[in-house]
Each structure stands twice: as structure tokens, then as C-alpha cells.
mmCIF file of C-alpha atoms and ligand atoms in Angstrom:
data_model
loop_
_atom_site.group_PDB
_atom_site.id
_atom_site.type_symbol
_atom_site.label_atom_id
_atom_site.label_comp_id
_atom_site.label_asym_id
_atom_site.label_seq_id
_atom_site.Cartn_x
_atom_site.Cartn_y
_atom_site.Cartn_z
ATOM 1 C CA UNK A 1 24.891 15.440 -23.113
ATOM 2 C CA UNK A 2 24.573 11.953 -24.245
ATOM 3 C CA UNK A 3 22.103 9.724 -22.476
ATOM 4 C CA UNK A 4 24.882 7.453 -21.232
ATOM 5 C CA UNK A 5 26.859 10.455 -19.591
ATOM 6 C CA UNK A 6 26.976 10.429 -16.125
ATOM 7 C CA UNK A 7 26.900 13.413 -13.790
ATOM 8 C CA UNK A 8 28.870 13.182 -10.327
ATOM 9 C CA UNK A 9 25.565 13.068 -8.145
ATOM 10 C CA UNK A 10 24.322 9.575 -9.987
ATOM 11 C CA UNK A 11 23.637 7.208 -7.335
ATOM 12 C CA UNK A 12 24.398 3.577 -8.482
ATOM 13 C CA UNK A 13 23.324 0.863 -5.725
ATOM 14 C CA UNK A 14 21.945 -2.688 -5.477
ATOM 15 C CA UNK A 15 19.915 -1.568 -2.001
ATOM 16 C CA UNK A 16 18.523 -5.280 -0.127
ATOM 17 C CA UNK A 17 14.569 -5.075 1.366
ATOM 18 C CA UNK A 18 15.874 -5.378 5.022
ATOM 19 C CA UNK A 19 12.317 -7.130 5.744
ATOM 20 C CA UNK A 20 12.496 -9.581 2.981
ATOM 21 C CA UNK A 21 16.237 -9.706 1.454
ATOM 22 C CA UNK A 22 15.143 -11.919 -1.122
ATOM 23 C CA UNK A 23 14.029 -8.742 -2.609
ATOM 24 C CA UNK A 24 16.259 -5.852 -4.142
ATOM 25 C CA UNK A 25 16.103 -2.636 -5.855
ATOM 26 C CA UNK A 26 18.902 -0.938 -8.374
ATOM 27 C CA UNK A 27 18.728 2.766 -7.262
ATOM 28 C CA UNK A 28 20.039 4.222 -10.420
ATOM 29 C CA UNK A 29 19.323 7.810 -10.564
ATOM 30 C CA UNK A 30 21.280 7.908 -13.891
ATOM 31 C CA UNK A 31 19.641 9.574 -17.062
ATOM 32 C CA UNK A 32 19.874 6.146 -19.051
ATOM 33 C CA UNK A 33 17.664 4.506 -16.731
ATOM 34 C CA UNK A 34 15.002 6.941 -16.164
ATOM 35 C CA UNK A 35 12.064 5.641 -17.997
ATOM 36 C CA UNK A 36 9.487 7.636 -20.131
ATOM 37 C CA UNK A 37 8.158 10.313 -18.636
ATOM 38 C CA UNK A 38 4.690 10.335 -16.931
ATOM 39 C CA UNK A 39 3.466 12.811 -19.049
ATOM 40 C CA UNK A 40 2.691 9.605 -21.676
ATOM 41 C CA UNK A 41 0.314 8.449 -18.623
ATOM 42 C CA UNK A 42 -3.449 8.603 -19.224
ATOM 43 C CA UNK A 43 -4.886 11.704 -16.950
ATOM 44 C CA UNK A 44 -7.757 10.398 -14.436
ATOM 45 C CA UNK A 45 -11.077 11.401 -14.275
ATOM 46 C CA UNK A 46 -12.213 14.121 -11.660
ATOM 47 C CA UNK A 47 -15.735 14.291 -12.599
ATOM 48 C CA UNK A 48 -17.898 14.870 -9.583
ATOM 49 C CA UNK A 49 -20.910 12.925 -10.973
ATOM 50 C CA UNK A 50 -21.245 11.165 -13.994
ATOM 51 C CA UNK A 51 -24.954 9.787 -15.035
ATOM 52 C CA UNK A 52 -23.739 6.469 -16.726
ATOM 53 C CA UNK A 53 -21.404 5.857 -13.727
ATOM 54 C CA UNK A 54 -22.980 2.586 -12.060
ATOM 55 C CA UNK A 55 -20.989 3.540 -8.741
ATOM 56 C CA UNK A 56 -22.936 6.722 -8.711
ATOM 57 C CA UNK A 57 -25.492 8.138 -6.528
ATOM 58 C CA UNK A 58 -28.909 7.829 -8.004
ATOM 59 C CA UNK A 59 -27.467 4.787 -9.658
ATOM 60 C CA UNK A 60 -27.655 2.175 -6.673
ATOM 61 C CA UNK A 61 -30.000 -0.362 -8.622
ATOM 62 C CA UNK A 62 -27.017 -0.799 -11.447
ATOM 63 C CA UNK A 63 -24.482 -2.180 -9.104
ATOM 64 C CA UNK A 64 -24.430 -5.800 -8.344
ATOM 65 C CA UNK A 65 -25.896 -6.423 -4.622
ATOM 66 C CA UNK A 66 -25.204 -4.047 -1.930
ATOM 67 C CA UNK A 67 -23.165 -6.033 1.163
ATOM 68 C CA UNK A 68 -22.999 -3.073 3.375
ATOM 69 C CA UNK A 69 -23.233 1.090 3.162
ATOM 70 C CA UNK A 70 -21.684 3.364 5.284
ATOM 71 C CA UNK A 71 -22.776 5.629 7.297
ATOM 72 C CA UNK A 72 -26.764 3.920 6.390
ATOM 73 C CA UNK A 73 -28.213 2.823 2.964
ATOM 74 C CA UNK A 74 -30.729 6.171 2.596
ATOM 75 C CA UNK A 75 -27.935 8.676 2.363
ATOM 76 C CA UNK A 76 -24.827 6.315 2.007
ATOM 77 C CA UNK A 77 -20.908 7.805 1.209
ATOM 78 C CA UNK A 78 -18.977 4.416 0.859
ATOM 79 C CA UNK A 79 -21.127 1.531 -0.102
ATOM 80 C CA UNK A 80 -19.761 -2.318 -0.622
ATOM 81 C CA UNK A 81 -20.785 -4.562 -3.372
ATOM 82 C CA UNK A 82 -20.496 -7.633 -5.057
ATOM 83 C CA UNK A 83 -17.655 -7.778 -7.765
ATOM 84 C CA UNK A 84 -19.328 -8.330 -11.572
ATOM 85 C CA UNK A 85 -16.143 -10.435 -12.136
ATOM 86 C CA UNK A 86 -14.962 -11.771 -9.468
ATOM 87 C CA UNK A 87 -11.220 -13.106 -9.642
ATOM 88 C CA UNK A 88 -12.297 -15.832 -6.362
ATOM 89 C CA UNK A 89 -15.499 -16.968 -6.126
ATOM 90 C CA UNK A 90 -17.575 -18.900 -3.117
ATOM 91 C CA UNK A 91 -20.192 -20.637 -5.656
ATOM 92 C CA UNK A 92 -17.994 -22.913 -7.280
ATOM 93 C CA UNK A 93 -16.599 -25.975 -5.280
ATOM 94 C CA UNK A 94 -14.086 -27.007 -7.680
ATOM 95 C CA UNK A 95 -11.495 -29.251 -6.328
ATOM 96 C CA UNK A 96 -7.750 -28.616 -6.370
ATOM 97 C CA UNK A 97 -5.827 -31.215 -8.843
ATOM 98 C CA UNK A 98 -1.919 -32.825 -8.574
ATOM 99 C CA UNK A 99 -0.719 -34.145 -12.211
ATOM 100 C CA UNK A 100 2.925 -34.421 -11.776
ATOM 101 C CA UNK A 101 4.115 -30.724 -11.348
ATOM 102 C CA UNK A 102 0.344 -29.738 -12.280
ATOM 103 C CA UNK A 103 -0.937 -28.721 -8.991
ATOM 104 C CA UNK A 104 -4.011 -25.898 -8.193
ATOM 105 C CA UNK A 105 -6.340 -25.289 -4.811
ATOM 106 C CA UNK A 106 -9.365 -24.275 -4.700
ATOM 107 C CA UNK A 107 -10.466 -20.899 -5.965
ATOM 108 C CA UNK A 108 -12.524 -20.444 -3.495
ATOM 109 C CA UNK A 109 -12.859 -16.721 -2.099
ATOM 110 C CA UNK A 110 -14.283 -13.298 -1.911
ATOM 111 C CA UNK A 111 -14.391 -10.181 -4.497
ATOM 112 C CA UNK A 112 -15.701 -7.277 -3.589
ATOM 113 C CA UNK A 113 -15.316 -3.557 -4.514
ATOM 114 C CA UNK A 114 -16.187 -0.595 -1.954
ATOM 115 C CA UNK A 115 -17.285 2.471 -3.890
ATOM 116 C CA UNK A 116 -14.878 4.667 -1.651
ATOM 117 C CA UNK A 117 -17.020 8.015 -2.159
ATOM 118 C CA UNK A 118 -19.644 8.902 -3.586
ATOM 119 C CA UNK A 119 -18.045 11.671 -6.004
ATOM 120 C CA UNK A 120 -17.114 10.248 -8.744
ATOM 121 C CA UNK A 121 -13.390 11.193 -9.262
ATOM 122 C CA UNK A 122 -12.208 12.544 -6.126
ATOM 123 C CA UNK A 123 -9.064 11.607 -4.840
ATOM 124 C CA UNK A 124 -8.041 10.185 -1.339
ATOM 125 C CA UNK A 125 -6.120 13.719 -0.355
ATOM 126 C CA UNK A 126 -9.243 15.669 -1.635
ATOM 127 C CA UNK A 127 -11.560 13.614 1.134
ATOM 128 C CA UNK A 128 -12.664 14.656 4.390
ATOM 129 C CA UNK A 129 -10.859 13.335 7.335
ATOM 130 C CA UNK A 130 -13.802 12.003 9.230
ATOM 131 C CA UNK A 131 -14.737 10.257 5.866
ATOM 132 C CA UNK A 132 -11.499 8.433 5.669
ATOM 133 C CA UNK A 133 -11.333 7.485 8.958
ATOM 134 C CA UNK A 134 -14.930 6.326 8.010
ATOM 135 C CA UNK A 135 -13.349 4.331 5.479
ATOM 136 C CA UNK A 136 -10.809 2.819 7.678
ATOM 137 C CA UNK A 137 -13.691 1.670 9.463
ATOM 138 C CA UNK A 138 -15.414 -0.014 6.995
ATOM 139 C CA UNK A 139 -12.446 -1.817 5.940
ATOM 140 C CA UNK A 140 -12.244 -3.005 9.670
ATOM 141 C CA UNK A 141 -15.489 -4.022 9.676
ATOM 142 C CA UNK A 142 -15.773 -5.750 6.301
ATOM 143 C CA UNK A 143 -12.304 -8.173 6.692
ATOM 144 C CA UNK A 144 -14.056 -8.735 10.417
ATOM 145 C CA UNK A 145 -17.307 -9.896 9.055
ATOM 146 C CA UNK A 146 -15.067 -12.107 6.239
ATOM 147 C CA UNK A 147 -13.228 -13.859 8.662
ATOM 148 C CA UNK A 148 -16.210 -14.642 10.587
ATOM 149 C CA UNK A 149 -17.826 -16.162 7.876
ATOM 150 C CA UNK A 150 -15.484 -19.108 6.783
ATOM 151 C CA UNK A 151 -12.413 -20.268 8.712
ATOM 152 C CA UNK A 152 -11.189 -21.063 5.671
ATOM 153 C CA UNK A 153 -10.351 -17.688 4.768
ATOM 154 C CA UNK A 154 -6.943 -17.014 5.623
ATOM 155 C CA UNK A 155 -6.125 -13.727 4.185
ATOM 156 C CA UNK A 156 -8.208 -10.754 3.206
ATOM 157 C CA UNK A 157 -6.440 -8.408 0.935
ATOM 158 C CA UNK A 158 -7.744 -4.539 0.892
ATOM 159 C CA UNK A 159 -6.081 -2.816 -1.762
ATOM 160 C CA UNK A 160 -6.896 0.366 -4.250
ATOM 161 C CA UNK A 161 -6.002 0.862 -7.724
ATOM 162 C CA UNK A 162 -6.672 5.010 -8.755
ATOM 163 C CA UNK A 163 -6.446 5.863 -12.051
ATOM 164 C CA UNK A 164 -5.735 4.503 -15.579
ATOM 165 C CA UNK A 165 -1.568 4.036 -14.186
ATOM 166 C CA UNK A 166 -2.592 1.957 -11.534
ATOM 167 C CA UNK A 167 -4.651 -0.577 -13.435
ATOM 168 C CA UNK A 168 -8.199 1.038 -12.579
ATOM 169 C CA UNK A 169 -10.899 -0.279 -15.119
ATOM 170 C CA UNK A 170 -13.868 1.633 -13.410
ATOM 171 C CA UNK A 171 -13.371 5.218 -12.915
ATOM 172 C CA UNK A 172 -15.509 6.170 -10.279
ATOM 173 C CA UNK A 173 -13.011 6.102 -7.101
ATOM 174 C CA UNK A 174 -13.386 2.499 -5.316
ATOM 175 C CA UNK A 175 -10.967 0.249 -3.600
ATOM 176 C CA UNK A 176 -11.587 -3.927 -3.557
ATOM 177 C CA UNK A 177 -11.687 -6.805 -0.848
ATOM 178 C CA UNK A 178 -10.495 -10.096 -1.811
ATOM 179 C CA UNK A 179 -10.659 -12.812 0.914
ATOM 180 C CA UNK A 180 -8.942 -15.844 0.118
ATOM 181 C CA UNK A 181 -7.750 -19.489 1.269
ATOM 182 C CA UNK A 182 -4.311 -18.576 0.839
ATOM 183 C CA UNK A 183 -1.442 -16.564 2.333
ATOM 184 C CA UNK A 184 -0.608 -14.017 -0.433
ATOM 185 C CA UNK A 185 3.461 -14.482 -0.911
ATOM 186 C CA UNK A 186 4.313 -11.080 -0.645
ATOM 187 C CA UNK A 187 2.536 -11.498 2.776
ATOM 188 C CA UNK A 188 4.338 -14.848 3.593
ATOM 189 C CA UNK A 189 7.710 -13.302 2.902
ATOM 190 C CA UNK A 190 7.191 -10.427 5.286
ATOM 191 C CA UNK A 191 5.412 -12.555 8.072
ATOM 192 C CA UNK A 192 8.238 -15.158 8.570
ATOM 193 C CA UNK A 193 11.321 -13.091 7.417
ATOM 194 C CA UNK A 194 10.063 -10.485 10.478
ATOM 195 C CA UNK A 195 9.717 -13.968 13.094
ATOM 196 C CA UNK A 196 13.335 -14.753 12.023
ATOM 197 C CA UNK A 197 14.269 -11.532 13.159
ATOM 198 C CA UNK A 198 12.140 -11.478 16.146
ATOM 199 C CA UNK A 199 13.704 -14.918 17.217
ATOM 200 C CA UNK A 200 17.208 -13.934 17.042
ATOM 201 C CA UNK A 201 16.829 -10.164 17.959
ATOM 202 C CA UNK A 202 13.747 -10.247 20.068
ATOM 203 C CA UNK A 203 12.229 -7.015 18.816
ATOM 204 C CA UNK A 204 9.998 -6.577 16.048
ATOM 205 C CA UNK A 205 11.606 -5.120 12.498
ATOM 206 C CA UNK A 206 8.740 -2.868 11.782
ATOM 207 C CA UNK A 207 9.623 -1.592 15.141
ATOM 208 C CA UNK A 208 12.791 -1.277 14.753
ATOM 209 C CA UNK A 209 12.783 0.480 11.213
ATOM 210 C CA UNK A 210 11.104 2.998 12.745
ATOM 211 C CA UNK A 211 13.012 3.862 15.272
ATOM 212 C CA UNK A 212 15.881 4.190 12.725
ATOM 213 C CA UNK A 213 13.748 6.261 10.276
ATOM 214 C CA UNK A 214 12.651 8.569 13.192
ATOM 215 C CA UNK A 215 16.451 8.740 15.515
ATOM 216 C CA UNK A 216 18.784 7.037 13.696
ATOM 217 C CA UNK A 217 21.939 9.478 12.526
ATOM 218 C CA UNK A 218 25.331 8.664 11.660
ATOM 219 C CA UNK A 219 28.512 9.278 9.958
ATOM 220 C CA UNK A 220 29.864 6.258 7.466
ATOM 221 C CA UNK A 221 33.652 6.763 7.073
ATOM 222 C CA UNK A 222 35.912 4.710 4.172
ATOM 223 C CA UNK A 223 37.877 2.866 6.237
ATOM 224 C CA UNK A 224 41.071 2.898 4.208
ATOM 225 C CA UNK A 225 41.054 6.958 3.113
ATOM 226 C CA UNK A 226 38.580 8.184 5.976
ATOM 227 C CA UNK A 227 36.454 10.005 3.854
ATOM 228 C CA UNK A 228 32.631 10.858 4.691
ATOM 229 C CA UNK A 229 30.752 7.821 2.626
ATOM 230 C CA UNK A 230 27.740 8.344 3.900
ATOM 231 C CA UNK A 231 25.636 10.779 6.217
ATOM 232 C CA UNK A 232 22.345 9.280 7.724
ATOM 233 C CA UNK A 233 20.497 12.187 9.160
ATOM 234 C CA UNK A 234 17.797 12.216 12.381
ATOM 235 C CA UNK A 235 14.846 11.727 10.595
ATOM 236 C CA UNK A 236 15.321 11.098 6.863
ATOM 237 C CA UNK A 237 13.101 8.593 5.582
ATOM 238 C CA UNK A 238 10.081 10.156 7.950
ATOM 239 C CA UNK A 239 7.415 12.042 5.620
ATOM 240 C CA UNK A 240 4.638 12.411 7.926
ATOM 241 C CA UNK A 241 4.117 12.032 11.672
ATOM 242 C CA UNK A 242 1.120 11.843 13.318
ATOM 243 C CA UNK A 243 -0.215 11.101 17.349
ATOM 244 C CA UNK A 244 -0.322 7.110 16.201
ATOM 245 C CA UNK A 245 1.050 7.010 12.890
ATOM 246 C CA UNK A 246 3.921 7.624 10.938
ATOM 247 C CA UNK A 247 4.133 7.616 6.946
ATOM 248 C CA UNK A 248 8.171 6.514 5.776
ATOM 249 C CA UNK A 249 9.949 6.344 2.423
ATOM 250 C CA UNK A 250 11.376 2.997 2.828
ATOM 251 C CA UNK A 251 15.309 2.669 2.342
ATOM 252 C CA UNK A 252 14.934 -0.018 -0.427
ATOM 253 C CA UNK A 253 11.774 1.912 -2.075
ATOM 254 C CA UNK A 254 10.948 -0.647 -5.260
ATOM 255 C CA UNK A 255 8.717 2.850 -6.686
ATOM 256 C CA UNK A 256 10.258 6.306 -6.784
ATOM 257 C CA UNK A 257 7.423 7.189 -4.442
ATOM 258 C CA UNK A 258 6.264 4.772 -2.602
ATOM 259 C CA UNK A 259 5.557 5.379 0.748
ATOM 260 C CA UNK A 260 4.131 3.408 3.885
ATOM 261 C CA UNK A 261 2.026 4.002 6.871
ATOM 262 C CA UNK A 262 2.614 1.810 10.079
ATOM 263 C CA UNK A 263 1.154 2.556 13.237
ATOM 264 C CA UNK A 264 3.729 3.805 15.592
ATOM 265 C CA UNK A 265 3.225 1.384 18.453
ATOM 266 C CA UNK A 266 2.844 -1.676 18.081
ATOM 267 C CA UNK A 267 0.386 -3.790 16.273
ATOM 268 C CA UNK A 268 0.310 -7.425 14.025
ATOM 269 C CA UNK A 269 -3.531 -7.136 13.367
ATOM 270 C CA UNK A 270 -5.372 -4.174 11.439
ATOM 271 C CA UNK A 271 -8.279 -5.072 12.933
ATOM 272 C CA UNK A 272 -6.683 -4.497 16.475
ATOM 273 C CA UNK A 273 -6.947 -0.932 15.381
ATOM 274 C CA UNK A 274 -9.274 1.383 18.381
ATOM 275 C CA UNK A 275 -11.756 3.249 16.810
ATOM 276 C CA UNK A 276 -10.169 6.353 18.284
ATOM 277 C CA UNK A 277 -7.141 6.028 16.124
ATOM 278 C CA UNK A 278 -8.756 5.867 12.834
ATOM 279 C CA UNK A 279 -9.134 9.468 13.019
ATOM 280 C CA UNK A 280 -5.086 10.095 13.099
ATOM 281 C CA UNK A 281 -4.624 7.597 10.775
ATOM 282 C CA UNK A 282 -6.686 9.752 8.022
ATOM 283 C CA UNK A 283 -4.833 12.560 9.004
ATOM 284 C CA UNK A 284 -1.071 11.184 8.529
ATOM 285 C CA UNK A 285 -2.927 9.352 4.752
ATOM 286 C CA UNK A 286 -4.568 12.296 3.395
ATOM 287 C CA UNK A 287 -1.627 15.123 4.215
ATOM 288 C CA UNK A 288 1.067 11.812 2.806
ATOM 289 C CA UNK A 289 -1.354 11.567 -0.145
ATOM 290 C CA UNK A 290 -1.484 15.236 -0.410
ATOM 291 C CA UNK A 291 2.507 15.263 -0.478
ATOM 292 C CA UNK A 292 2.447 12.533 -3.345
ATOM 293 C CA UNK A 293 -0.217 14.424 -5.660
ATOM 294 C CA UNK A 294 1.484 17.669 -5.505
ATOM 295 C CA UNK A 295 5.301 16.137 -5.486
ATOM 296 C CA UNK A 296 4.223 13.867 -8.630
ATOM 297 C CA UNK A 297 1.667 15.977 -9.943
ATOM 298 C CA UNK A 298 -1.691 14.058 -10.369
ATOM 299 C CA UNK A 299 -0.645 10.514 -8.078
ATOM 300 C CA UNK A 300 -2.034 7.090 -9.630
ATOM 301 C CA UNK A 301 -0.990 4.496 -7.385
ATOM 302 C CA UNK A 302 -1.926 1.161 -6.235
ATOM 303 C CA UNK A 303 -2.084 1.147 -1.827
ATOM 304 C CA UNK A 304 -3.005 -2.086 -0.213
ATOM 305 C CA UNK A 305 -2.951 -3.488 3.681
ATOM 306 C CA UNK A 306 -0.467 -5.614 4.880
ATOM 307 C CA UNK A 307 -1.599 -7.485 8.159
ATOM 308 C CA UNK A 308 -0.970 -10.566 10.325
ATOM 309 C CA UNK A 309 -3.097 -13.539 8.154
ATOM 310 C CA UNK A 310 -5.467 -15.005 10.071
ATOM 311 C CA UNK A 311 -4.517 -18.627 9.134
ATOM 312 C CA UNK A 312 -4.128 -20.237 12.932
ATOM 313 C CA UNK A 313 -0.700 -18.566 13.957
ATOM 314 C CA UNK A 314 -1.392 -15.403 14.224
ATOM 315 C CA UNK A 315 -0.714 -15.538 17.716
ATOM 316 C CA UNK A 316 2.474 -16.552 17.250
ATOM 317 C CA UNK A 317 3.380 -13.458 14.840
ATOM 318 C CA UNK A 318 1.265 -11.078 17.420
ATOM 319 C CA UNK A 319 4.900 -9.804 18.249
ATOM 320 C CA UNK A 320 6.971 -10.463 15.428
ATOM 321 C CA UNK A 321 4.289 -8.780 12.333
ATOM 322 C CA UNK A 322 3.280 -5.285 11.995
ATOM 323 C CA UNK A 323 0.726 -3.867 10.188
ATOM 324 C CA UNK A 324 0.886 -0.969 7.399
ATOM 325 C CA UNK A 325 -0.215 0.756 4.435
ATOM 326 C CA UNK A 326 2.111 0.624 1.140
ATOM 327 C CA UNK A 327 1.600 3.398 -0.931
ATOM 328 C CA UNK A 328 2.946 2.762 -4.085
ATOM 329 C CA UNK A 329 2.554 5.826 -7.013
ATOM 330 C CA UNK A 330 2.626 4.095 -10.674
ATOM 331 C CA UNK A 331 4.903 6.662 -12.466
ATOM 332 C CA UNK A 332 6.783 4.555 -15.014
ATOM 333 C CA UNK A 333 6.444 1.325 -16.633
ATOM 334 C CA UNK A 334 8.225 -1.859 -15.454
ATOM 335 C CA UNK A 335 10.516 -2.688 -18.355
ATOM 336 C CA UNK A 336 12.330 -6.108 -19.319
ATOM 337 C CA UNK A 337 14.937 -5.327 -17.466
ATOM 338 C CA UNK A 338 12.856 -5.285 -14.622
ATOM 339 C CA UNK A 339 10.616 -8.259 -15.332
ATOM 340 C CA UNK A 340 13.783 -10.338 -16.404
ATOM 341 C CA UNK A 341 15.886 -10.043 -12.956
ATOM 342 C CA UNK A 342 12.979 -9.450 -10.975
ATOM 343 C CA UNK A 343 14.905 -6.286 -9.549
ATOM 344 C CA UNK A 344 13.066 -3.198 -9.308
ATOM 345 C CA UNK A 345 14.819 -0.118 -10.819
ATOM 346 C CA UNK A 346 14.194 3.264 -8.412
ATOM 347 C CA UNK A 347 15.592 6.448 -10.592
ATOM 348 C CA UNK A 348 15.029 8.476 -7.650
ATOM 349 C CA UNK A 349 17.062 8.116 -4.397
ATOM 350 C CA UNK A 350 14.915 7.676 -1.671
ATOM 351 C CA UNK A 351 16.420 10.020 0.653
ATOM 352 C CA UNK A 352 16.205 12.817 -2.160
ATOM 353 C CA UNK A 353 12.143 11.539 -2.740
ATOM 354 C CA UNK A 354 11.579 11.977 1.224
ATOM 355 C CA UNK A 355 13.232 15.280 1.676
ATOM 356 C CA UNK A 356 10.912 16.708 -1.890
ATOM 357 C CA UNK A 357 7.667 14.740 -0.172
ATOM 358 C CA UNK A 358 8.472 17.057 3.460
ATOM 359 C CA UNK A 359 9.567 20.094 1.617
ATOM 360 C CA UNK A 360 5.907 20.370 0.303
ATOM 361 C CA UNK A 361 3.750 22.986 2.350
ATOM 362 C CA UNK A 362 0.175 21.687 2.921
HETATM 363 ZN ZN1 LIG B 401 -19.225 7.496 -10.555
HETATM 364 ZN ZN1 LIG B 402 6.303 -3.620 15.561
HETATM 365 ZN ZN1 LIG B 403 4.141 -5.111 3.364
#
């Protein structure tokens, strides 16, 4: 069969980001658009300990300086330090510059990396849940502490990178802070797309999407023949449900397996999280991560925290924003095609990528 040939269960669809419509994906499940397979993808390193490994225990007086350790320094399991090139720093007060259409701010910031573990190579599913939640903490904690520090700070991005696919440069499992003077645009786009909606619907769309992904079923008829187009089905886009949290494909997924985590009641402001939920929250990541690693066989992804930006109106997005967690597992390459019209091509269809993520028995 030629590469071109299409089979009769090819799904071809321009699908819009009903959060931020400025944003599509082609869901082209034909052969011709599948890119190279993962197996060209560099493996990741599961070493348990590794003697040269700076982020490794034994090894504390190679990092740059400690900022925090979790649960105490003496026998630590996640540990925060200073970034050895930082992409934002607070030393330099450089002032932004207008020439004509020339314009920068300030570069003024935060880098830091968390050493997530203290095994070298384990991955998220592998860790315990306590430790995870543990984790969730110390995110809490740290972004607290940040915003404390300098009202400047307007956003503090947590995000992790894990394994060569994802753009990791240090092996030993870590995720990184960066708090900065700026609203990140991805950010921007979701916070005041989702108070558009909230001002003419008067609900939140996080909210909303969830209720869809969770109850939502119905039959789409052609309205000239009557034929079935389309069957949404009770529960479809859910791949893990917790007590407080829920893990969904999304409907417009920009990555064959990306996945996100939003807690299931309400909530603009990660740090609004209770203690007491952390622990469900590690439950509904590790068994979704667990579901991605077996599904894709050895997941590198990139995850990072989307929450309400603490630049002065976060009170008026308290109803409107909703936190989550986008998983997003680094199986192919973007291509020109995808850097030229700034659409992202899914070869997967996300209903098919939900219903292989349940099907897995953990
Ligand atoms: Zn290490
Ligand atoms: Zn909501
Ligand atoms: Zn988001």
C-alpha cells in the first residue's frame, strides 16, 4: 500500500482549542502524516545512582546552592537549587530598551531546578505516592516563597522535561522553577479567553469541559441524509478519576498523548491546593503516568502547571481560571509543516488515544 493510500477509518479534521481558538490541531490519522517512528528516539537513563551525577546523593557539595530540601537536608529526597545557567536572572538590573520596533523588559527572574528524587533515573509512575504528593508540596511551597519575595514576579512556571525527547540536558530526574515579570502567552491566552467565556456564560470552561468529558453523550445526525456522524459517548475523553482529580485527553490534543490533570472542583490558584488533596492528586498522576509509559512504551514528555498569574487580577479570574497539569509525551518531531502554519498535526485520534490509555490494567 502506497503511503498516500487511505484506509476508510482515516480521520481528517481541523479540531479548534475550545479554551483558546486561536489555536488548532489537524487530526490526521493518515499513514502519510505519521512521522518517524519513536523507535529513532534516544532511550533515557534508569540508572539508580550514578557517581559523576551532581544531582546525586553523596554529591550535595557539586550542585550550585541548596534553596530548600525536602523532607530535611540530613536525609533529603527532593532538594531545590540554584540553576548553573539560568535563562532569568535577579543579579542583573538591566533596563528594558524601545528603538522603533526594538523593544525588550527586563530579564529579571528566577531559575531553579528541583532534583525530583534522589534515584537517579526513576520515572514519575515508578515513585511513591506519598513522595509525589511530597513533591506537589514542594512545588506549593517554593512558587509561595517566590511570590513573597518580589511583587514583581508575576508568573512562576513549574514545568519538567524527562528524557533526551523532551529536551532534558541533565539526566538525573529533576523538574525547574522559573519565576518571572511576565505573563507567559500560552498563560495569557488561556486566562482571558476562559473570562470571555465566564462573562457571557457565567460558568467557568475548565468546569464545564469537564462535565462534558465526564456526562456528556450524544448522537450527531447529517442533517440532509440522517446518517450517524458522530457518537460522543459518557465518558470518553476521561483517563483517570480520582476523589479530587480527574486526568482528560483533551478534544483538540496538539500531542498524540497528551493528557491533563485539573482538579475536579473548582480552583484558579495551585497554591489554593489543601494539603489533604495532594495525596489524590499523586494518585490520579502516577496511575495517568503509568497509562502513558506502558501505552507509549518508555514516556518522555514535557508536564508543566498552568495557574491563575499572580500579576494583581487574580481576583478577578478566581472564577473564570482553573488550574491543571498538561502532560504532554514527546513522541515525534514537529516538522515544517508544523512550524510553518503553526498547526499542530495529532496522527492519533484522541478518542482512540483515551480509550488505549483506560484499556491499560495497572
Ligand atoms: Zn543522578
Ligand atoms: Zn473551573
Ligand atoms: Zn493550560
Amino acid at each position: 500500500m502506497s503511503d498516500t493510500q487511505a484506509d476508510s477509518s482515516d480521520v481528517r479534521e481541523i479540531r479548534i482549542n475550545p479554551i483558546v481558538p486561536s489555536e488548532s490541531v489537524l487530526v490526521a490519522t493518515a499513514r502519510s502524516m505519521r512521522p518517524k517512528k519513536a523507535e529513532d528516539l534516544a532511550p533515557r537513563d534508569t540508572r539508580k545512582h550514578v557517581e559523576t551525577c551532581p544531582f546525586c546523593r553523596g554529591n550535595e557539595h557539586k550542585t550550585p546552592p541548596q534553596i530548600m530540601a525536602w523532607p530535611d537536608a540530613d536525609d533529603w529526597h527532593i532538594r531545590i537549587v540554584e540553576n548553573l545557567y539560568p535563562v532569568l536572572g535577579d543579579e542583573r538590573a538591566q533596563a528594558g530598551f524601545n528603538f522603533g520596533l526594538q523593544q525588550t523588559i527586563d530579564g529579571y527572574g528566577r531559575h531553579e531546578v528541583i532534583i525530583d528524587h534522589d534515584e537517579h533515573g526513576i520515572a514519575v509512575h515508578e515513585m511513591a505516592e506519598s513522595h509525589l504528593a511530597g513533591l506537589f508540596g514542594v512545588y506549593q511551597t517554593r512558587m509561595r516563597q517566590l511570590f513573597e519575595s518580589d511583587d514583581r514576579l508575576k508568573y512562576v512556571l513549574i514545568f519538567k522535561n524527562f528524557g533526551p525527547a523532551a529536551g532534558a540536558s541533565i539526566p538525573h530526574t529533576h523538574s525547574q522553577v522559573i519565576a518571572m515579570p511576565v505573563v507567559p502567552v500560552n498563560v495569557d491566552a488561556e486566562v482571558t479567553n476562559s473570562a470571555a467565556h465566564y462573562a457571557k456564560h457565567h460558568h467557568c470552561i475548565f468546569c464545564a469541559l469537564i462535565d462534558e468529558a465526564l456526562t456528556f453523550e450524544a448522537t450527531i445526525y447529517d442533517r440532509a441524509s440522517g446518517a450517524v456522524r458522530r457518537k460522543i459517548n459518557v465518558g470518553q475523553y476521561v483517563v483517570e478519576r480520582g476523589e479530587k482529580f480527574i486526568a482528560i485527553k483533551p478534544f483538540a490534543s496538539r500531542y498524540e498523548w497528551e493528557v491533563h490533570i485539573l482538579p475536579l472542583s473548582h480552583q484558579a490558584d495551585f497554591l489554593d491546593m489543601h494539603d489533604e488533596d495532594r495525596a489524590d492528586l499523586a494518585r490520579v498522576m502516577k496511575r495517568t503516568m503509568a497509562r502513558l509509559d506502558a501505552v507509549i512504551g518508555g514516556a518522555q514528555y514535557n508536564f508543566f502547571l498552568h495557574t491563575v498569574p499572580h500579576d494583581g487580577k487574580q481576583g478577578a479570574h478566581a472564577h473564570s481560571y482553573h488550574w491543571h497539569l498538561e502532560i504532554c509525551p514527546r513522541t515525534s518531531i514537529p516538522t515544517g509543516f508544523e512550524l510553518g502554519s503553526g498547526l499542530f498535526v495529532n496522527t492519533i485520534n484522541p478518542e482512540q488515544a483515551a480509550e488505549r490509555l483506560r484499556a491499560i490494567t495497572l
